[in-house]
GROMACS .gro file of C-alpha atoms in nm:
model
  414
    1MET     CA    1   0.547   4.120   3.254
    2ILE     CA    2   0.279   3.889   3.403
    3ARG     CA    3   0.109   4.186   3.571
    4PHE     CA    4   0.115   4.370   3.237
    5LEU     CA    5  -0.066   4.082   3.063
    6PHE     CA    6  -0.345   4.090   3.323
    7ASP     CA    7  -0.372   4.467   3.317
    8ARG     CA    8  -0.716   4.578   3.193
    9ASP     CA    9  -0.569   4.887   3.026
   10THR     CA   10  -0.340   4.666   2.816
   11TRP     CA   11  -0.629   4.474   2.663
   12GLN     CA   12  -0.843   4.785   2.633
   13GLU     CA   13  -0.570   4.937   2.418
   14VAL     CA   14  -0.546   4.617   2.211
   15TRP     CA   15  -0.923   4.625   2.156
   16ASP     CA   16  -0.924   4.994   2.065
   17SER     CA   17  -0.645   4.937   1.813
   18MET     CA   18  -0.830   4.645   1.650
   19SER     CA   19  -1.172   4.811   1.650
   20LYS     CA   20  -1.054   5.131   1.481
   21ASN     CA   21  -1.047   4.946   1.152
   22LYS     CA   22  -1.242   4.621   1.189
   23LEU     CA   23  -1.231   4.525   0.820
   24ARG     CA   24  -0.855   4.562   0.806
   25THR     CA   25  -0.817   4.357   1.124
   26VAL     CA   26  -1.035   4.074   0.988
   27ILE     CA   27  -0.857   4.068   0.651
   28THR     CA   28  -0.524   4.060   0.834
   29MET     CA   29  -0.630   3.764   1.048
   30ILE     CA   30  -0.759   3.567   0.751
   31GLY     CA   31  -0.405   3.502   0.626
   32VAL     CA   32  -0.298   3.333   0.952
   33TRP     CA   33  -0.635   3.156   0.987
   34TRP     CA   34  -0.600   3.011   0.638
   35GLY     CA   35  -0.240   2.905   0.701
   36ILE     CA   36  -0.318   2.710   1.018
   37LEU     CA   37  -0.634   2.567   0.861
   38LEU     CA   38  -0.430   2.445   0.563
   39LEU     CA   39  -0.165   2.297   0.791
   40ILE     CA   40  -0.419   2.111   1.008
   41GLY     CA   41  -0.620   1.993   0.707
   42LEU     CA   42  -0.322   1.863   0.510
   43LEU     CA   43  -0.155   1.698   0.810
   44GLY     CA   44  -0.483   1.532   0.906
   45SER     CA   45  -0.533   1.406   0.550
   46ALA     CA   46  -0.178   1.269   0.542
   47ARG     CA   47  -0.237   1.092   0.874
   48GLY     CA   48  -0.565   0.952   0.742
   49MET     CA   49  -0.390   0.810   0.436
   50GLU     CA   50  -0.119   0.662   0.656
   51ASN     CA   51  -0.378   0.503   0.887
   52SER     CA   52  -0.562   0.361   0.584
   53PHE     CA   53  -0.240   0.213   0.450
   54ASN     CA   54  -0.143   0.071   0.791
   55ARG     CA   55  -0.486  -0.087   0.827
   56LEU     CA   56  -0.446  -0.239   0.483
   57PHE     CA   57  -0.114  -0.402   0.575
   58GLY     CA   58  -0.154  -0.401   0.952
   59ASN     CA   59  -0.153  -0.781   0.990
   60PHE     CA   60   0.111  -0.845   0.727
   61ALA     CA   61   0.489  -0.866   0.769
   62THR     CA   62   0.574  -0.599   0.514
   63ASN     CA   63   0.951  -0.664   0.522
   64SER     CA   64   0.892  -0.972   0.305
   65VAL     CA   65   0.964  -1.116  -0.038
   66PHE     CA   66   0.789  -1.400  -0.225
   67ILE     CA   67   1.008  -1.633  -0.435
   68TRP     CA   68   0.895  -1.913  -0.666
   69GLY     CA   69   1.049  -2.133  -0.934
   70GLN     CA   70   0.993  -2.073  -1.307
   71SER     CA   71   1.184  -2.195  -1.615
   72THR     CA   72   1.554  -2.150  -1.688
   73SER     CA   73   1.662  -1.921  -1.972
   74LYS     CA   74   2.023  -2.045  -1.998
   75PRO     CA   75   2.177  -2.395  -2.024
   76PHE     CA   76   2.407  -2.480  -1.733
   77LYS     CA   77   2.607  -2.786  -1.618
   78GLY     CA   78   2.446  -3.020  -1.868
   79PHE     CA   79   2.092  -2.896  -1.817
   80GLN     CA   80   1.908  -2.753  -2.116
   81GLU     CA   81   1.738  -2.416  -2.140
   82GLY     CA   82   1.372  -2.421  -2.037
   83ARG     CA   83   1.411  -2.660  -1.745
   84ARG     CA   84   1.133  -2.628  -1.490
   85VAL     CA   85   1.262  -2.517  -1.148
   86ARG     CA   86   1.087  -2.653  -0.841
   87LEU     CA   87   1.174  -2.542  -0.490
   88SER     CA   88   1.198  -2.796  -0.209
   89LEU     CA   89   1.183  -2.808   0.170
   90SER     CA   90   1.559  -2.870   0.178
   91ASP     CA   91   1.604  -2.539  -0.008
   92VAL     CA   92   1.400  -2.367   0.264
   93ARG     CA   93   1.624  -2.503   0.541
   94VAL     CA   94   1.944  -2.398   0.362
   95VAL     CA   95   1.814  -2.047   0.291
   96GLU     CA   96   1.699  -2.005   0.650
   97GLN     CA   97   2.037  -2.111   0.787
   98ASN     CA   98   2.269  -1.928   0.546
   99VAL     CA   99   2.113  -1.592   0.453
  100ASP     CA  100   2.180  -1.311   0.700
  101GLY     CA  101   1.887  -1.110   0.834
  102ILE     CA  102   1.613  -1.368   0.784
  103GLU     CA  103   1.346  -1.386   1.051
  104PHE     CA  104   1.108  -1.641   0.893
  105VAL     CA  105   1.098  -1.861   0.584
  106VAL     CA  106   0.748  -1.993   0.518
  107PRO     CA  107   0.705  -2.270   0.257
  108ARG     CA  108   0.364  -2.297   0.092
  109ASN     CA  109   0.178  -2.517  -0.155
  110GLN     CA  110  -0.145  -2.452  -0.337
  111THR     CA  111  -0.399  -2.609  -0.570
  112GLN     CA  112  -0.763  -2.572  -0.662
  113GLY     CA  113  -1.028  -2.793  -0.515
  114MET     CA  114  -1.398  -2.867  -0.546
  115VAL     CA  115  -1.549  -2.804  -0.204
  116ILE     CA  116  -1.890  -2.955  -0.116
  117ARG     CA  117  -2.114  -2.933   0.187
  118ASN     CA  118  -2.453  -3.100   0.168
  119PHE     CA  119  -2.600  -2.975  -0.161
  120LEU     CA  120  -2.383  -2.663  -0.191
  121SER     CA  121  -2.046  -2.654  -0.368
  122GLY     CA  122  -1.781  -2.431  -0.522
  123THR     CA  123  -1.425  -2.430  -0.655
  124PHE     CA  124  -1.170  -2.258  -0.431
  125ASN     CA  125  -0.797  -2.221  -0.376
  126VAL     CA  126  -0.662  -2.472  -0.124
  127ALA     CA  127  -0.325  -2.398   0.041
  128GLY     CA  128  -0.102  -2.627   0.245
  129ASP     CA  129   0.045  -2.418   0.526
  130TYR     CA  130   0.241  -2.421   0.850
  131PRO     CA  131   0.125  -2.243   1.169
  132LEU     CA  132   0.411  -1.996   1.104
  133LEU     CA  133   0.200  -1.836   0.831
  134ASP     CA  134  -0.021  -1.684   1.100
  135ALA     CA  135   0.283  -1.500   1.240
  136VAL     CA  136   0.367  -1.324   0.914
  137GLN     CA  137   0.019  -1.295   0.763
  138LYS     CA  138  -0.207  -1.270   1.065
  139LYS     CA  139  -0.555  -1.409   1.009
  140LYS     CA  140  -0.846  -1.229   1.171
  141LEU     CA  141  -1.050  -1.524   1.289
  142ILE     CA  142  -1.426  -1.502   1.318
  143TYR     CA  143  -1.468  -1.857   1.447
  144GLY     CA  144  -1.228  -2.114   1.586
  145ARG     CA  145  -0.851  -2.120   1.543
  146PHE     CA  146  -0.573  -2.147   1.287
  147ILE     CA  147  -0.361  -2.455   1.210
  148ASN     CA  148  -0.132  -2.563   1.496
  149GLN     CA  149   0.169  -2.794   1.529
  150ASN     CA  150  -0.041  -3.095   1.633
  151ASP     CA  151  -0.230  -3.067   1.303
  152ILE     CA  152   0.106  -3.076   1.121
  153ASP     CA  153   0.251  -3.365   1.323
  154ASP     CA  154  -0.061  -3.583   1.303
  155LEU     CA  155  -0.143  -3.502   0.937
  156LYS     CA  156  -0.492  -3.403   1.045
  157LYS     CA  157  -0.764  -3.340   0.789
  158VAL     CA  158  -0.869  -3.004   0.921
  159ALA     CA  159  -0.939  -2.681   0.734
  160VAL     CA  160  -0.953  -2.309   0.804
  161ILE     CA  161  -1.190  -2.149   0.556
  162SER     CA  162  -1.252  -1.791   0.442
  163GLU     CA  163  -1.563  -1.595   0.534
  164ASP     CA  164  -1.670  -1.607   0.169
  165ILE     CA  165  -1.675  -1.988   0.168
  166TYR     CA  166  -1.862  -1.986   0.498
  167LYS     CA  167  -2.133  -1.765   0.346
  168GLN     CA  168  -2.158  -1.982   0.034
  169LEU     CA  169  -2.168  -2.325   0.199
  170PHE     CA  170  -2.328  -2.263   0.539
  171GLU     CA  171  -2.666  -2.136   0.643
  172LYS     CA  172  -2.679  -1.805   0.826
  173ASP     CA  173  -2.576  -1.816   1.196
  174VAL     CA  174  -2.469  -2.182   1.172
  175GLN     CA  175  -2.165  -2.256   1.392
  176PRO     CA  176  -1.910  -2.392   1.137
  177VAL     CA  177  -1.642  -2.522   1.375
  178GLY     CA  178  -1.662  -2.902   1.387
  179GLU     CA  179  -1.865  -2.929   1.067
  180LEU     CA  180  -1.743  -3.142   0.775
  181ILE     CA  181  -1.672  -3.025   0.421
  182ARG     CA  182  -1.548  -3.234   0.128
  183ILE     CA  183  -1.240  -3.111  -0.058
  184ASN     CA  184  -1.179  -3.305  -0.381
  185GLY     CA  185  -1.376  -3.597  -0.240
  186MET     CA  186  -1.208  -3.609   0.107
  187ASN     CA  187  -1.370  -3.507   0.434
  188PHE     CA  188  -1.214  -3.220   0.632
  189THR     CA  189  -1.325  -3.080   0.967
  190VAL     CA  190  -1.361  -2.702   0.979
  191ILE     CA  191  -1.158  -2.562   1.271
  192GLY     CA  192  -1.175  -2.191   1.189
  193VAL     CA  193  -1.320  -1.915   0.972
  194PHE     CA  194  -1.113  -1.607   0.889
  195GLU     CA  195  -1.210  -1.265   0.766
  196GLU     CA  196  -1.064  -1.185   0.427
  197GLY     CA  197  -0.840  -0.879   0.439
  198ASN     CA  198  -0.841  -0.575   0.213
  199VAL     CA  199  -0.512  -0.690   0.061
  200ASN     CA  200  -0.384  -1.037  -0.017
  201MET     CA  201  -0.020  -1.053  -0.114
  202GLY     CA  202   0.085  -1.365  -0.298
  203PRO     CA  203  -0.157  -1.619  -0.442
  204GLY     CA  204  -0.499  -1.595  -0.282
  205SER     CA  205  -0.596  -1.870  -0.038
  206ASP     CA  206  -0.957  -1.954   0.040
  207ILE     CA  207  -0.881  -2.265   0.246
  208HIS     CA  208  -0.579  -2.349   0.462
  209ILE     CA  209  -0.500  -2.709   0.548
  210PRO     CA  210  -0.192  -2.851   0.726
  211PHE     CA  211   0.117  -2.854   0.502
  212THR     CA  212   0.190  -3.220   0.575
  213THR     CA  213  -0.168  -3.319   0.495
  214PHE     CA  214  -0.140  -3.137   0.162
  215GLN     CA  215   0.186  -3.322   0.088
  216GLN     CA  216   0.029  -3.660   0.153
  217ILE     CA  217  -0.300  -3.602  -0.029
  218TYR     CA  218  -0.150  -3.444  -0.340
  219ASN     CA  219   0.171  -3.652  -0.342
  220GLN     CA  220   0.396  -3.344  -0.334
  221GLY     CA  221   0.690  -3.513  -0.167
  222ASP     CA  222   0.957  -3.254  -0.082
  223GLU     CA  223   0.844  -3.000  -0.344
  224ILE     CA  224   0.684  -2.667  -0.259
  225GLY     CA  225   0.509  -2.401  -0.465
  226TRP     CA  226   0.679  -2.089  -0.328
  227ILE     CA  227   0.841  -1.946  -0.018
  228MET     CA  228   0.773  -1.629   0.175
  229VAL     CA  229   1.092  -1.483   0.322
  230THR     CA  230   1.055  -1.227   0.602
  231GLY     CA  231   1.355  -1.019   0.705
  232LYS     CA  232   1.435  -0.867   1.041
  233PRO     CA  233   1.338  -0.498   1.062
  234GLU     CA  234   1.698  -0.373   1.066
  235TYR     CA  235   1.795  -0.564   0.749
  236ASN     CA  236   1.745  -0.458   0.386
  237ILE     CA  237   1.488  -0.687   0.225
  238LYS     CA  238   1.633  -0.613  -0.122
  239GLN     CA  239   1.968  -0.758  -0.017
  240ILE     CA  240   1.796  -1.056   0.145
  241GLU     CA  241   1.617  -1.124  -0.184
  242LEU     CA  242   1.944  -1.111  -0.381
  243ASP     CA  243   2.123  -1.339  -0.134
  244ALA     CA  244   1.837  -1.589  -0.126
  245LYS     CA  245   1.813  -1.608  -0.506
  246LEU     CA  246   2.190  -1.651  -0.539
  247LEU     CA  247   2.184  -1.938  -0.292
  248LEU     CA  248   1.884  -2.099  -0.465
  249ARG     CA  249   2.064  -2.077  -0.803
  250ASN     CA  250   2.359  -2.266  -0.658
  251LEU     CA  251   2.138  -2.527  -0.494
  252ASN     CA  252   1.941  -2.591  -0.814
  253LYS     CA  253   2.239  -2.572  -1.059
  254ILE     CA  254   2.119  -2.263  -1.241
  255HIS     CA  255   2.338  -2.023  -1.437
  256PRO     CA  256   2.447  -1.728  -1.215
  257LYS     CA  257   2.313  -1.477  -1.470
  258ASP     CA  258   1.983  -1.655  -1.531
  259ASN     CA  259   1.730  -1.399  -1.410
  260ARG     CA  260   1.426  -1.587  -1.536
  261ALA     CA  261   1.464  -1.904  -1.331
  262PHE     CA  262   1.307  -1.753  -1.021
  263GLY     CA  263   1.014  -1.515  -0.998
  264SER     CA  264   0.974  -1.287  -0.703
  265PHE     CA  265   0.768  -1.006  -0.558
  266ASN     CA  266   0.940  -0.783  -0.304
  267LEU     CA  267   0.669  -0.649  -0.078
  268GLY     CA  268   0.923  -0.461   0.136
  269LYS     CA  269   1.047  -0.263  -0.165
  270GLU     CA  270   0.694  -0.168  -0.270
  271PHE     CA  271   0.600  -0.084   0.088
  272ALA     CA  272   0.906   0.145   0.114
  273LYS     CA  273   0.789   0.337  -0.194
  274VAL     CA  274   0.453   0.409  -0.035
  275THR     CA  275   0.599   0.502   0.305
  276GLY     CA  276   0.846   0.727   0.125
  277PHE     CA  277   0.556   0.896  -0.050
  278LEU     CA  278   0.379   0.948   0.283
  279VAL     CA  279   0.692   1.097   0.442
  280GLY     CA  280   0.735   1.326   0.142
  281MET     CA  281   0.371   1.430   0.165
  282GLN     CA  282   0.406   1.517   0.533
  283PHE     CA  283   0.721   1.719   0.462
  284LEU     CA  284   0.543   1.905   0.181
  285THR     CA  285   0.246   1.965   0.410
  286TRP     CA  286   0.464   2.123   0.679
  287PHE     CA  287   0.648   2.329   0.417
  288VAL     CA  288   0.331   2.462   0.255
  289GLY     CA  289   0.156   2.518   0.588
  290ILE     CA  290   0.445   2.703   0.752
  291ALA     CA  291   0.508   2.909   0.437
  292THR     CA  292   0.142   3.013   0.440
  293LEU     CA  293   0.164   3.092   0.812
  294ILE     CA  294   0.471   3.309   0.753
  295ALA     CA  295   0.289   3.493   0.476
  296GLY     CA  296  -0.007   3.555   0.706
  297VAL     CA  297   0.209   3.671   0.996
  298VAL     CA  298   0.408   3.902   0.767
  299ALA     CA  299   0.075   4.054   0.663
  300ILE     CA  300   0.001   4.118   1.030
  301GLY     CA  301   0.339   4.289   1.064
  302ALA     CA  302   0.267   4.508   0.762
  303ILE     CA  303  -0.072   4.609   0.900
  304LEU     CA  304   0.080   4.690   1.239
  305LEU     CA  305   0.336   4.910   1.065
  306ILE     CA  306   0.047   5.105   0.912
  307ALA     CA  307  -0.126   5.117   1.252
  308VAL     CA  308   0.191   5.247   1.415
  309LYS     CA  309   0.212   5.518   1.151
  310GLU     CA  310  -0.149   5.617   1.227
  311ARG     CA  311  -0.078   5.618   1.602
  312THR     CA  312   0.241   5.822   1.584
  313LYS     CA  313   0.091   6.117   1.774
  314GLU     CA  314  -0.058   5.886   2.037
  315ILE     CA  315   0.278   5.718   2.087
  316GLY     CA  316   0.443   6.063   2.116
  317VAL     CA  317   0.198   6.160   2.392
  318ARG     CA  318   0.269   5.841   2.584
  319ARG     CA  319   0.643   5.895   2.550
  320ALA     CA  320   0.605   6.255   2.672
  321LEU     CA  321   0.407   6.131   2.974
  322GLY     CA  322   0.691   5.899   3.072
  323ALA     CA  323   0.626   5.572   2.889
  324THR     CA  324   0.956   5.394   2.823
  325PRO     CA  325   1.051   5.255   2.479
  326PHE     CA  326   1.026   4.903   2.628
  327GLU     CA  327   0.664   4.961   2.732
  328ILE     CA  328   0.575   5.086   2.383
  329LYS     CA  329   0.744   4.786   2.220
  330ARG     CA  330   0.579   4.548   2.465
  331GLN     CA  331   0.232   4.680   2.383
  332ILE     CA  332   0.279   4.641   2.006
  333VAL     CA  333   0.430   4.291   2.039
  334VAL     CA  334   0.133   4.187   2.254
  335GLU     CA  335  -0.102   4.310   1.982
  336ALA     CA  336   0.087   4.109   1.718
  337VAL     CA  337   0.090   3.791   1.929
  338PHE     CA  338  -0.278   3.835   2.019
  339LEU     CA  339  -0.382   3.866   1.655
  340THR     CA  340  -0.179   3.561   1.552
  341MET     CA  341  -0.306   3.348   1.843
  342ILE     CA  342  -0.672   3.434   1.788
  343SER     CA  343  -0.633   3.362   1.416
  344GLY     CA  344  -0.451   3.037   1.496
  345VAL     CA  345  -0.714   2.914   1.744
  346LEU     CA  346  -0.991   2.986   1.493
  347GLY     CA  347  -0.789   2.803   1.226
  348ILE     CA  348  -0.740   2.499   1.452
  349ILE     CA  349  -1.110   2.484   1.538
  350THR     CA  350  -1.211   2.518   1.172
  351GLY     CA  351  -0.949   2.260   1.071
  352GLY     CA  352  -1.090   2.019   1.332
  353TRP     CA  353  -1.441   2.060   1.186
  354ILE     CA  354  -1.307   1.993   0.838
  355LEU     CA  355  -1.127   1.676   0.956
  356ILE     CA  356  -1.450   1.555   1.121
  357ALA     CA  357  -1.636   1.617   0.794
  358MET     CA  358  -1.365   1.437   0.594
  359ASP     CA  359  -1.378   1.139   0.830
  360SER     CA  360  -1.756   1.120   0.791
  361ALA     CA  361  -1.734   1.143   0.411
  362PHE     CA  362  -1.424   0.934   0.334
  363GLY     CA  363  -1.334   0.744   0.652
  364GLN     CA  364  -1.620   0.498   0.686
  365GLY     CA  365  -1.627   0.133   0.578
  366ASP     CA  366  -1.363  -0.122   0.484
  367ASP     CA  367  -1.263   0.067   0.169
  368ALA     CA  368  -1.214   0.401   0.346
  369THR     CA  369  -0.964   0.632   0.178
  370LEU     CA  370  -0.888   0.830   0.495
  371VAL     CA  371  -0.901   0.644   0.825
  372ASN     CA  372  -0.927   0.863   1.136
  373ALA     CA  373  -0.795   1.177   0.966
  374SER     CA  374  -0.658   1.369   1.264
  375VAL     CA  375  -0.363   1.555   1.411
  376SER     CA  376  -0.203   1.495   1.748
  377ILE     CA  377  -0.211   1.738   2.039
  378GLY     CA  378   0.166   1.770   1.996
  379VAL     CA  379   0.120   1.899   1.642
  380VAL     CA  380  -0.139   2.154   1.761
  381PHE     CA  381   0.097   2.279   2.034
  382ALA     CA  382   0.384   2.292   1.785
  383ALA     CA  383   0.172   2.498   1.544
  384MET     CA  384   0.073   2.738   1.822
  385LEU     CA  385   0.436   2.769   1.936
  386ILE     CA  386   0.537   2.854   1.579
  387LEU     CA  387   0.260   3.115   1.566
  388VAL     CA  388   0.363   3.278   1.895
  389THR     CA  389   0.727   3.282   1.788
  390LEU     CA  390   0.649   3.430   1.447
  391GLY     CA  391   0.405   3.680   1.601
  392THR     CA  392   0.667   3.796   1.848
  393LEU     CA  393   0.936   3.832   1.584
  394ILE     CA  394   0.714   4.013   1.336
  395GLY     CA  395   0.580   4.238   1.613
  396LEU     CA  396   0.931   4.361   1.687
  397ILE     CA  397   0.948   4.535   1.348
  398PRO     CA  398   0.665   4.786   1.409
  399ALA     CA  399   0.768   4.801   1.776
  400PHE     CA  400   1.114   4.930   1.689
  401LYS     CA  401   0.959   5.157   1.429
  402ALA     CA  402   0.732   5.307   1.695
  403THR     CA  403   1.019   5.386   1.930
  404SER     CA  404   1.254   5.513   1.662
  405VAL     CA  405   1.067   5.847   1.638
  406LYS     CA  406   1.156   6.108   1.901
  407PRO     CA  407   0.862   6.222   2.120
  408ILE     CA  408   0.886   6.586   2.003
  409ASP     CA  409   0.873   6.475   1.638
  410ALA     CA  410   0.583   6.242   1.708
  411LEU     CA  411   0.385   6.523   1.871
  412ARG     CA  412   0.431   6.741   1.564
  413GLU     CA  413   0.295   6.460   1.338
  414GLU     CA  414  -0.040   6.542   1.185
   0.00000   0.00000   0.00000
């Protein structure tokens, strides 16, 4: 078989067969070319969307839910309807210890503050945070560092500010770390500047200060604004949310059926919807691409059937000269596989050019729709394997047709 593939006469016959009707050959190949081009283009676009989405949430623990207190809608145990619910640090400890599947519980506080540096000022969101926040909502630091445990323990007046504040309050190229800013009349030392992400889940924070410092300055005591609960990857974040809310209702003496007492936003649930959409899109892409490939390969089979009909006398001569049915079948299958492979390679090359063009048009900048739209080498090999398999199978149909006619009948064919 290997010697047959490297035989010059084999490929001369393939070329003669294709060149007898060039237009028909080209039209036949277009179907496979378009199928592989569509498959590569759609898969690359789906990967680009996935990369864009992953970049958007890349530094965020997506298996998370935000929970905050609101007002009760039902009276319960002597408390009237409309009671304001405030979460506390003791609630955080109980939730962390008693709800299965929790990886982190991050308490947070927030207010607005007038921030001044020299003669420049602005009003920004100021959040009291623990170092743990950086584990679940990673900050991309441009200068300095994030809050650490020493800042918490010593109630330090330090601040990590956003890039936007840095641009508003500092001159260009000024090193901000170690500089002082005034937040609501109190001096804070800047220890870091972070780049604002494309997405900010939960209330936006322009400035982060130590949680304990926030408590002391704003006289918060044990109360907190909201908690961010992050579940372990193998646990269902929806169930974690239900369990956490049930426990918080019991801790705060809230009616079991009061659904208004706590507000929440389940990032994990929303993230699952988008990932589900991406998986569905990839499945649809494979389905459409392979269906188009099959249609193109079937067209090749149909054209080869016509070619076999036209070459009936030639095949009869070869049979009369001693060519075996296997040799006839092998030649026709090689022609089918060759046509599909050439069409597939051209489709892959064209698809690659299209993905490069898409990346140049839609994949640049922070707001890129498609980030690195591409397909893996594995996908390319899989597509080529599918083509070779389909080409072989479809080539067997005209091959068997060619050998089904007796040599004497084939020689009589006009």
